[in-house]
PDB file of C-alpha atoms in Angstrom:
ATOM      1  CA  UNK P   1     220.171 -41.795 287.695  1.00  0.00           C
ATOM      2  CA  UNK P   2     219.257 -38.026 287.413  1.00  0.00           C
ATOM      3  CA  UNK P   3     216.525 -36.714 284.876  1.00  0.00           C
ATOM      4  CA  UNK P   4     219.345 -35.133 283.230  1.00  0.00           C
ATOM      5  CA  UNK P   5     221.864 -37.911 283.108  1.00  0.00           C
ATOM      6  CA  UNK P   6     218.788 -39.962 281.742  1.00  0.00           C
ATOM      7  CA  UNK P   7     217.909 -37.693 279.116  1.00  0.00           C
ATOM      8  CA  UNK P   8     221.741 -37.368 277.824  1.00  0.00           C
ATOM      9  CA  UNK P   9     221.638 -41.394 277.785  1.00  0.00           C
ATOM     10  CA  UNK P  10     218.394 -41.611 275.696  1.00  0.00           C
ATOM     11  CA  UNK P  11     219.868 -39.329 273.553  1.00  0.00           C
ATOM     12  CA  UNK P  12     223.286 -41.545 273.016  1.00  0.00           C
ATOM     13  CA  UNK P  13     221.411 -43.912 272.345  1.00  0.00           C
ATOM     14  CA  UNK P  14     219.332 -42.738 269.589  1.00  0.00           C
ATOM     15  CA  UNK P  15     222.584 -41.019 267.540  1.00  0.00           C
ATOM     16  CA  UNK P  16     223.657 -44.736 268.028  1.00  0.00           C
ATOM     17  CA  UNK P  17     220.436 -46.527 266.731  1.00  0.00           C
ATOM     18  CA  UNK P  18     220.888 -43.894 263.474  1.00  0.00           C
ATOM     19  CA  UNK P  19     224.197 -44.850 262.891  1.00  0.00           C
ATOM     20  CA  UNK P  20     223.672 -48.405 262.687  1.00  0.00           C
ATOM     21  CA  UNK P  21     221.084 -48.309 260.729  1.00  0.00           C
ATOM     22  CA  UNK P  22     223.048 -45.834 257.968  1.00  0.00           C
ATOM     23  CA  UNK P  23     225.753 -48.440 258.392  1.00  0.00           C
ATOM     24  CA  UNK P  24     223.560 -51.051 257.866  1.00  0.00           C
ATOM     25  CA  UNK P  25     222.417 -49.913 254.652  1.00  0.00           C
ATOM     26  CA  UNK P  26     225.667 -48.319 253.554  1.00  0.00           C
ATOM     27  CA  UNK P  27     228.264 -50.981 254.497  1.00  0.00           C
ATOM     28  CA  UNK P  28     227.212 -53.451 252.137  1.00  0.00           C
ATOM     29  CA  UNK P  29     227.757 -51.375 249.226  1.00  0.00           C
ATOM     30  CA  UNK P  30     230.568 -49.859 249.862  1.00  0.00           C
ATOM     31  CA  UNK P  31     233.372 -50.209 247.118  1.00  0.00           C
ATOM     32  CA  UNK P  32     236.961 -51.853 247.495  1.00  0.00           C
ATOM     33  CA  UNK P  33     238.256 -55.434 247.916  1.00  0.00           C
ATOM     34  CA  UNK P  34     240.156 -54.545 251.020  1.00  0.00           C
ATOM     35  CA  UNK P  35     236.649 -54.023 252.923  1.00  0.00           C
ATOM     36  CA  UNK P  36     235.309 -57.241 251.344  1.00  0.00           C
ATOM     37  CA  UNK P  37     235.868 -58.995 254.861  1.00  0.00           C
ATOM     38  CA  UNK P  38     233.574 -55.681 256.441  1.00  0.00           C
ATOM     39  CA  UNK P  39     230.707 -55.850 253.848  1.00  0.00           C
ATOM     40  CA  UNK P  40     230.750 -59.785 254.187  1.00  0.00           C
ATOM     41  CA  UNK P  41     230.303 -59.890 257.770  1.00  0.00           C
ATOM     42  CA  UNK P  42     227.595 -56.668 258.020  1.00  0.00           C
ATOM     43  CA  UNK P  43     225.408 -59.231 255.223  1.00  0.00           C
ATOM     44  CA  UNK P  44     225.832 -61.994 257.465  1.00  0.00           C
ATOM     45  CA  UNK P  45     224.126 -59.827 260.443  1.00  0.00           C
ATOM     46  CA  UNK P  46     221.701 -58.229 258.765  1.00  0.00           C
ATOM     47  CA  UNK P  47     220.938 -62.388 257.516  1.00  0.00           C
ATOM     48  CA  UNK P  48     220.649 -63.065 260.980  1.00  0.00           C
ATOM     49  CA  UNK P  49     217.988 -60.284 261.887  1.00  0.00           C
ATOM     50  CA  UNK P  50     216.081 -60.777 258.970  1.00  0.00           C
ATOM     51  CA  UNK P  51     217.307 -57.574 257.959  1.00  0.00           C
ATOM     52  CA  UNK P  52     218.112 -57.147 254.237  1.00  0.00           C
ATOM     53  CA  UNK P  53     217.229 -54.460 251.674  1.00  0.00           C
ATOM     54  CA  UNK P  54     216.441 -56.200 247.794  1.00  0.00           C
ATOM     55  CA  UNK P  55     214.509 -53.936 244.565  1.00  0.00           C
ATOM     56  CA  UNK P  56     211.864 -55.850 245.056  1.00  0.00           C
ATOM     57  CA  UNK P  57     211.000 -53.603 248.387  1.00  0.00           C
ATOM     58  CA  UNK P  58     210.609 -50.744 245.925  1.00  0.00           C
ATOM     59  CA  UNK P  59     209.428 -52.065 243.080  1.00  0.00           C
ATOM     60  CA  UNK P  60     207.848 -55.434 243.215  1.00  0.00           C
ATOM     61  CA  UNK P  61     206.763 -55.345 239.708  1.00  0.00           C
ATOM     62  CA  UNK P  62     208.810 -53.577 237.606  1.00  0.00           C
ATOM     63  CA  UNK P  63     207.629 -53.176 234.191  1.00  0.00           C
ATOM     64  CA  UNK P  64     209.999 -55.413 231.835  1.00  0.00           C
ATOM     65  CA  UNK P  65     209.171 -54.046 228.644  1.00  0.00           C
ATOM     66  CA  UNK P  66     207.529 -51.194 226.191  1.00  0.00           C
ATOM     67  CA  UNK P  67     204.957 -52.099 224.158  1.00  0.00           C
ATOM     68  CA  UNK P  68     202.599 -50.637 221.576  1.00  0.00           C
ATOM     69  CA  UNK P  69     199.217 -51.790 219.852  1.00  0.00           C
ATOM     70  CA  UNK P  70     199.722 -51.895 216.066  1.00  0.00           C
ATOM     71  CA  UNK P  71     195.821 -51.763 214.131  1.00  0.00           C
ATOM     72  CA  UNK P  72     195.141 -52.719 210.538  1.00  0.00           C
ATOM     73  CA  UNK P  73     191.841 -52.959 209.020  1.00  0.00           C
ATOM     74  CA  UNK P  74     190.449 -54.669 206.004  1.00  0.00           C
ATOM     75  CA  UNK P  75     188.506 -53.432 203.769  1.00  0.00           C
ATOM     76  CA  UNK P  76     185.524 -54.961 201.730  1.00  0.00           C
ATOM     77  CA  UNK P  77     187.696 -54.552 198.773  1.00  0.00           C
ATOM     78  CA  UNK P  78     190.430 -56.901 200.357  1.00  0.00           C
ATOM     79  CA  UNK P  79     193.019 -54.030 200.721  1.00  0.00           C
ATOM     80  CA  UNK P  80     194.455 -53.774 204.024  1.00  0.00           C
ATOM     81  CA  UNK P  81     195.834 -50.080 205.409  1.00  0.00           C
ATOM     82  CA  UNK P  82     197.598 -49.299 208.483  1.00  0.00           C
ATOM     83  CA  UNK P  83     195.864 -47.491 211.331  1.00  0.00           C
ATOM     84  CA  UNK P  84     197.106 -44.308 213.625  1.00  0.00           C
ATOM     85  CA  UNK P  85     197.560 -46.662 216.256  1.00  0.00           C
ATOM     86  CA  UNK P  86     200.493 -48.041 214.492  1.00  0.00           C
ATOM     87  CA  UNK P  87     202.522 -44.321 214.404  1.00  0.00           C
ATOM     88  CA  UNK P  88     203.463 -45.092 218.034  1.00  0.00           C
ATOM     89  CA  UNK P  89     205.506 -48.790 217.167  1.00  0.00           C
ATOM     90  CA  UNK P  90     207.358 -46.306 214.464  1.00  0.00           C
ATOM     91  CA  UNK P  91     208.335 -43.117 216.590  1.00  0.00           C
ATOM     92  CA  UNK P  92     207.073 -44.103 220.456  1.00  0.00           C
ATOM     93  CA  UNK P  93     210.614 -45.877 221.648  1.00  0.00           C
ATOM     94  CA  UNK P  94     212.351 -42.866 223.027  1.00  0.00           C
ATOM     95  CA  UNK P  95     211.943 -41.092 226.445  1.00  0.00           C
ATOM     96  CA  UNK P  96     208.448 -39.895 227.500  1.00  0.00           C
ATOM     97  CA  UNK P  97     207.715 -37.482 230.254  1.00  0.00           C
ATOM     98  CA  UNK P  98     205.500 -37.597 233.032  1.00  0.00           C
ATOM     99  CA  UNK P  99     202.137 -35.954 231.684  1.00  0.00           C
ATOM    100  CA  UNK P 100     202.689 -36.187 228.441  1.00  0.00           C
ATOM    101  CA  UNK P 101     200.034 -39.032 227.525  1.00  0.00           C
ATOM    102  CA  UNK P 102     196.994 -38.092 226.517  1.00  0.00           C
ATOM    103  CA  UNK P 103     193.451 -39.636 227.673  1.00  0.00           C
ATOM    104  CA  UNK P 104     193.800 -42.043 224.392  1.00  0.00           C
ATOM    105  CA  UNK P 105     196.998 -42.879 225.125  1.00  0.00           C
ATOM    106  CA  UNK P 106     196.169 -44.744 228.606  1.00  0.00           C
ATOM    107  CA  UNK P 107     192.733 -46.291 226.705  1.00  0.00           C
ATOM    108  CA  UNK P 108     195.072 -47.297 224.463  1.00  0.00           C
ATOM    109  CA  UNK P 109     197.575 -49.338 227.727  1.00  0.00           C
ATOM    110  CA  UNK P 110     194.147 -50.743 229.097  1.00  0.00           C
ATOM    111  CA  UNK P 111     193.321 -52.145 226.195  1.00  0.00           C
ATOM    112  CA  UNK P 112     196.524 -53.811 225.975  1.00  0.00           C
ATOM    113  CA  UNK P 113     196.793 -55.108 228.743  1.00  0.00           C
ATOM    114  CA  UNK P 114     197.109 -59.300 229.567  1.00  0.00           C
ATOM    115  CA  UNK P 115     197.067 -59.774 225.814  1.00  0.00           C
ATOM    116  CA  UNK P 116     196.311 -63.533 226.544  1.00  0.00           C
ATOM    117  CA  UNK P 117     193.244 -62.876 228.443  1.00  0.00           C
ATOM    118  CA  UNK P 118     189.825 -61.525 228.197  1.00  0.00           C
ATOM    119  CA  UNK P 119     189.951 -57.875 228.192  1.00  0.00           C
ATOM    120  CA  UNK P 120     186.642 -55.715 228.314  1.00  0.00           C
ATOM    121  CA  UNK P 121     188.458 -52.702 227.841  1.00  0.00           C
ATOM    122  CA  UNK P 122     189.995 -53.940 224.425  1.00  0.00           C
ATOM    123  CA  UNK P 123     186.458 -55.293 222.891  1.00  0.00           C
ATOM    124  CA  UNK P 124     185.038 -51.830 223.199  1.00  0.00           C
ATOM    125  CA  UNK P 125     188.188 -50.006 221.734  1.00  0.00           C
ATOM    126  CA  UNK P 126     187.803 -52.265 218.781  1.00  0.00           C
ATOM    127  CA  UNK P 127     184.389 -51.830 218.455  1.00  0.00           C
ATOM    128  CA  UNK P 128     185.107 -47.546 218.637  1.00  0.00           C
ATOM    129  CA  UNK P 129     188.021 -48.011 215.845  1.00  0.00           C
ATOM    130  CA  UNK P 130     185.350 -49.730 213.504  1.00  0.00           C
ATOM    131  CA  UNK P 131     182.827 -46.712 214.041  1.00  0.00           C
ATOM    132  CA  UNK P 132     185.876 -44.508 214.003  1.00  0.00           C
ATOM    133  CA  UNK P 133     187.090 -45.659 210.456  1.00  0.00           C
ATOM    134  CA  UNK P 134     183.551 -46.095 209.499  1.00  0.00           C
ATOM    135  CA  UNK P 135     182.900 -42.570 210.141  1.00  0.00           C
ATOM    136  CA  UNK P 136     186.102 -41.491 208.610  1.00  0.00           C
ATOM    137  CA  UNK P 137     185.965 -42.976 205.335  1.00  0.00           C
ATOM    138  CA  UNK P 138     182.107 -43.845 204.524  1.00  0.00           C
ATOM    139  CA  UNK P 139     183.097 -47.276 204.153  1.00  0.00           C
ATOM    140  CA  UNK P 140     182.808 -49.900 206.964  1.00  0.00           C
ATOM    141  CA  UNK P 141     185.507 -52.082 207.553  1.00  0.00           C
ATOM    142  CA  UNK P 142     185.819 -56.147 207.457  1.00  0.00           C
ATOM    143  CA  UNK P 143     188.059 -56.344 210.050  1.00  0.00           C
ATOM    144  CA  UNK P 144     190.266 -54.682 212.620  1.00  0.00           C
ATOM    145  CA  UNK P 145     193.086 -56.620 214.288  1.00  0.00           C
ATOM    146  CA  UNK P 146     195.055 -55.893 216.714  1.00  0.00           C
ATOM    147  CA  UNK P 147     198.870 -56.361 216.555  1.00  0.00           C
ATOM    148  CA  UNK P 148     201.436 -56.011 219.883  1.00  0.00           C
ATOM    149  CA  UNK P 149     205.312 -54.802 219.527  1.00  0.00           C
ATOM    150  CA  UNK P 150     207.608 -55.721 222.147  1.00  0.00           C
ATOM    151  CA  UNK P 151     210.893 -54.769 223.283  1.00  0.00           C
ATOM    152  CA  UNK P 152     212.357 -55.708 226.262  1.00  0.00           C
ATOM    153  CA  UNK P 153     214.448 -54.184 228.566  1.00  0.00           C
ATOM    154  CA  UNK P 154     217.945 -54.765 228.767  1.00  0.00           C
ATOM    155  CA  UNK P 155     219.813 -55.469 232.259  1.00  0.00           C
ATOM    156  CA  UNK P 156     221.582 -52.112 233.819  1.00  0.00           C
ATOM    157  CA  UNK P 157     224.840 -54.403 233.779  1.00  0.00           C
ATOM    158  CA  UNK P 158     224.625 -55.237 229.891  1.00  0.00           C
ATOM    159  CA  UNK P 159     223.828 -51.400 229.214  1.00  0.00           C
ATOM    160  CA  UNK P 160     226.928 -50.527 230.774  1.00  0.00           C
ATOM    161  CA  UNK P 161     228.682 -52.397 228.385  1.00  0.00           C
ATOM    162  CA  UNK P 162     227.417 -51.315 225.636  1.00  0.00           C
ATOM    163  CA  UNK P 163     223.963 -53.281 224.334  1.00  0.00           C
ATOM    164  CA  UNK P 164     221.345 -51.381 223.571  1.00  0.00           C
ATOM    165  CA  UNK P 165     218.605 -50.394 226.242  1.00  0.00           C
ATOM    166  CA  UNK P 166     215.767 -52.381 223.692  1.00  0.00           C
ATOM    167  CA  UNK P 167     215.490 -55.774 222.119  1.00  0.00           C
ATOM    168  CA  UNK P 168     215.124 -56.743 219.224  1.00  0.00           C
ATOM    169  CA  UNK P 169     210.558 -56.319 218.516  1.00  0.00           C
ATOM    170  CA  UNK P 170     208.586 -59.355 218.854  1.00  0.00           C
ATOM    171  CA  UNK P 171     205.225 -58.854 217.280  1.00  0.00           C
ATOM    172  CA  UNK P 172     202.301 -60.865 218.221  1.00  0.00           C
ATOM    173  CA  UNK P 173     198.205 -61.622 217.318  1.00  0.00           C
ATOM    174  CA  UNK P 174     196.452 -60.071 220.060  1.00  0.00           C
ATOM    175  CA  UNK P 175     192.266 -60.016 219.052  1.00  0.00           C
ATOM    176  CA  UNK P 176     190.408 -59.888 215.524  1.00  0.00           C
ATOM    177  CA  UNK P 177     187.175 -57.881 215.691  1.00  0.00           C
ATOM    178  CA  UNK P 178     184.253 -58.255 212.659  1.00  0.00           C
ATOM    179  CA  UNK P 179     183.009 -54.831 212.218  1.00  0.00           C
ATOM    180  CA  UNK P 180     180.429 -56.790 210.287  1.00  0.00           C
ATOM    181  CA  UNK P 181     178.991 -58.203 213.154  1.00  0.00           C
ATOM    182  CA  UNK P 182     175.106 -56.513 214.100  1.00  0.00           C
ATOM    183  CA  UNK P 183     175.793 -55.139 217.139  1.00  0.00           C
ATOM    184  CA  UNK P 184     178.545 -52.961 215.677  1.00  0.00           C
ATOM    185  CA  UNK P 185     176.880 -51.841 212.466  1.00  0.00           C
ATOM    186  CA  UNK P 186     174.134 -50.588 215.014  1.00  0.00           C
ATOM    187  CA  UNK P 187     176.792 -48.622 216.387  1.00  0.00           C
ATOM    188  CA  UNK P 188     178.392 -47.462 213.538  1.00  0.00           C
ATOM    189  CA  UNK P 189     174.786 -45.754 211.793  1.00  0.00           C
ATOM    190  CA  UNK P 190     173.250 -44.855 215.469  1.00  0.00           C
ATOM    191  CA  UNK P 191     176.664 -42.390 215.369  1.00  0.00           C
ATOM    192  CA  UNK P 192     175.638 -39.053 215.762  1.00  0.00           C
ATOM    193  CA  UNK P 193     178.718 -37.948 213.989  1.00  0.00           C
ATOM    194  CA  UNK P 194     178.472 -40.837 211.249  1.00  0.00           C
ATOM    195  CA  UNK P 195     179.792 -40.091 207.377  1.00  0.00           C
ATOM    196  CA  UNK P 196     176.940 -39.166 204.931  1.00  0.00           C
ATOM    197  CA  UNK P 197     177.583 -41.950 202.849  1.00  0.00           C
ATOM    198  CA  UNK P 198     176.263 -44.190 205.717  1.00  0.00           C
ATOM    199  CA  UNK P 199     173.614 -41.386 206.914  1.00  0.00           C
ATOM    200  CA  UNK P 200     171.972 -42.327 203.223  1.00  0.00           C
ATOM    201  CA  UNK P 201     172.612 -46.175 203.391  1.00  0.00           C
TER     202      UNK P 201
END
């Protein structure tokens, strides 16, 4: 066999190797009942060679739901009052953009994250939202706890006929932190920023 015969051949044979491979990954999905018989026998061979193409390749763990931290403290009084955190369970269900969440925002993810686990990352945002209401207000709170709101998402094939995207929420205790306890009154009047009322006290 010439060079040139040889290099016309190698060439065949790669057009061919593309083909099957776009007709491996095409076939099986391609609509009709009269090429049932087709798509059948392409997922047999592609069974055969271990060959086979699932989500899972893409995205092996695909977020199932949206969910948001919801914060109320207590107050020495025994009132109890919403926090910011909690605007985002009210308004946050919509689209969001790429780049749109802000440094808090992703503190805010970490810290609730495995909500049945131990979770550095949520101790020390409770401990800030004590010294953050502290400093606020003047007043030091009892206790901040820590709500979760979920919604799951619905399958693609109940979407399409007609259920909405989110379920129904499902709220849940997360953590309880004392703002009472030493360590975090030493952080709330060793804040540089802290409300005069607790400067004086």
């Amino acid at each position: 066999m010439t060079k040139g015969a040889a290099a016309r051949l190698l060439a065949v044979l790669e057009v061919g190797w593309v083909i099957t491979l776009a007709a491996a990954i095409l076939l099986p999905f391609l609509p009709g009942e009269p090429l049932r018989p087709l798509r059948d026998a392409v997922v047999r061979a592609e069974r055969w060679v271990s060959f086979q193409q699932r989500w899972g390749m893409y995205a092996p763990y695909p977020q199932l739901s949206q969910s948001y931290m919801v914060l109320s403290a207590t107050w020495p009084d025994g009132t109890t009052s919403e926090l910011e955190e909690s605007e985002a369970a009210k308004t946050g269900w919509g689209t969001t953009w790429f780049g749109r969440k802000s440094r808090r925002d992703i503190w805010r993810y970490y810290a609730l994250l495995q909500p049945r686990k131990a979770n550095r990352n949520r101790a020390w945002y409770l401990r800030m939202v004590c010294v953050r209401e502290a400093r606020r207000t003047g007043r030091i709170p009892e206790t901040i706890v820590m709500r979760r709101i979920v919604r799951r998402f619905a399958p693609p094939e109940a979407v399409r006929s007609g259920k909405l995207a989110l379920g129904r929420p499902r709220t849940s205790v997360v953590a309880r932190q004392s703002c009472t306890q030493p360590s975090v009154r030493t952080m709330i009047h060793a804040d540089p920023f802290a409300h005069p009322n607790l400067r004086r006290s």
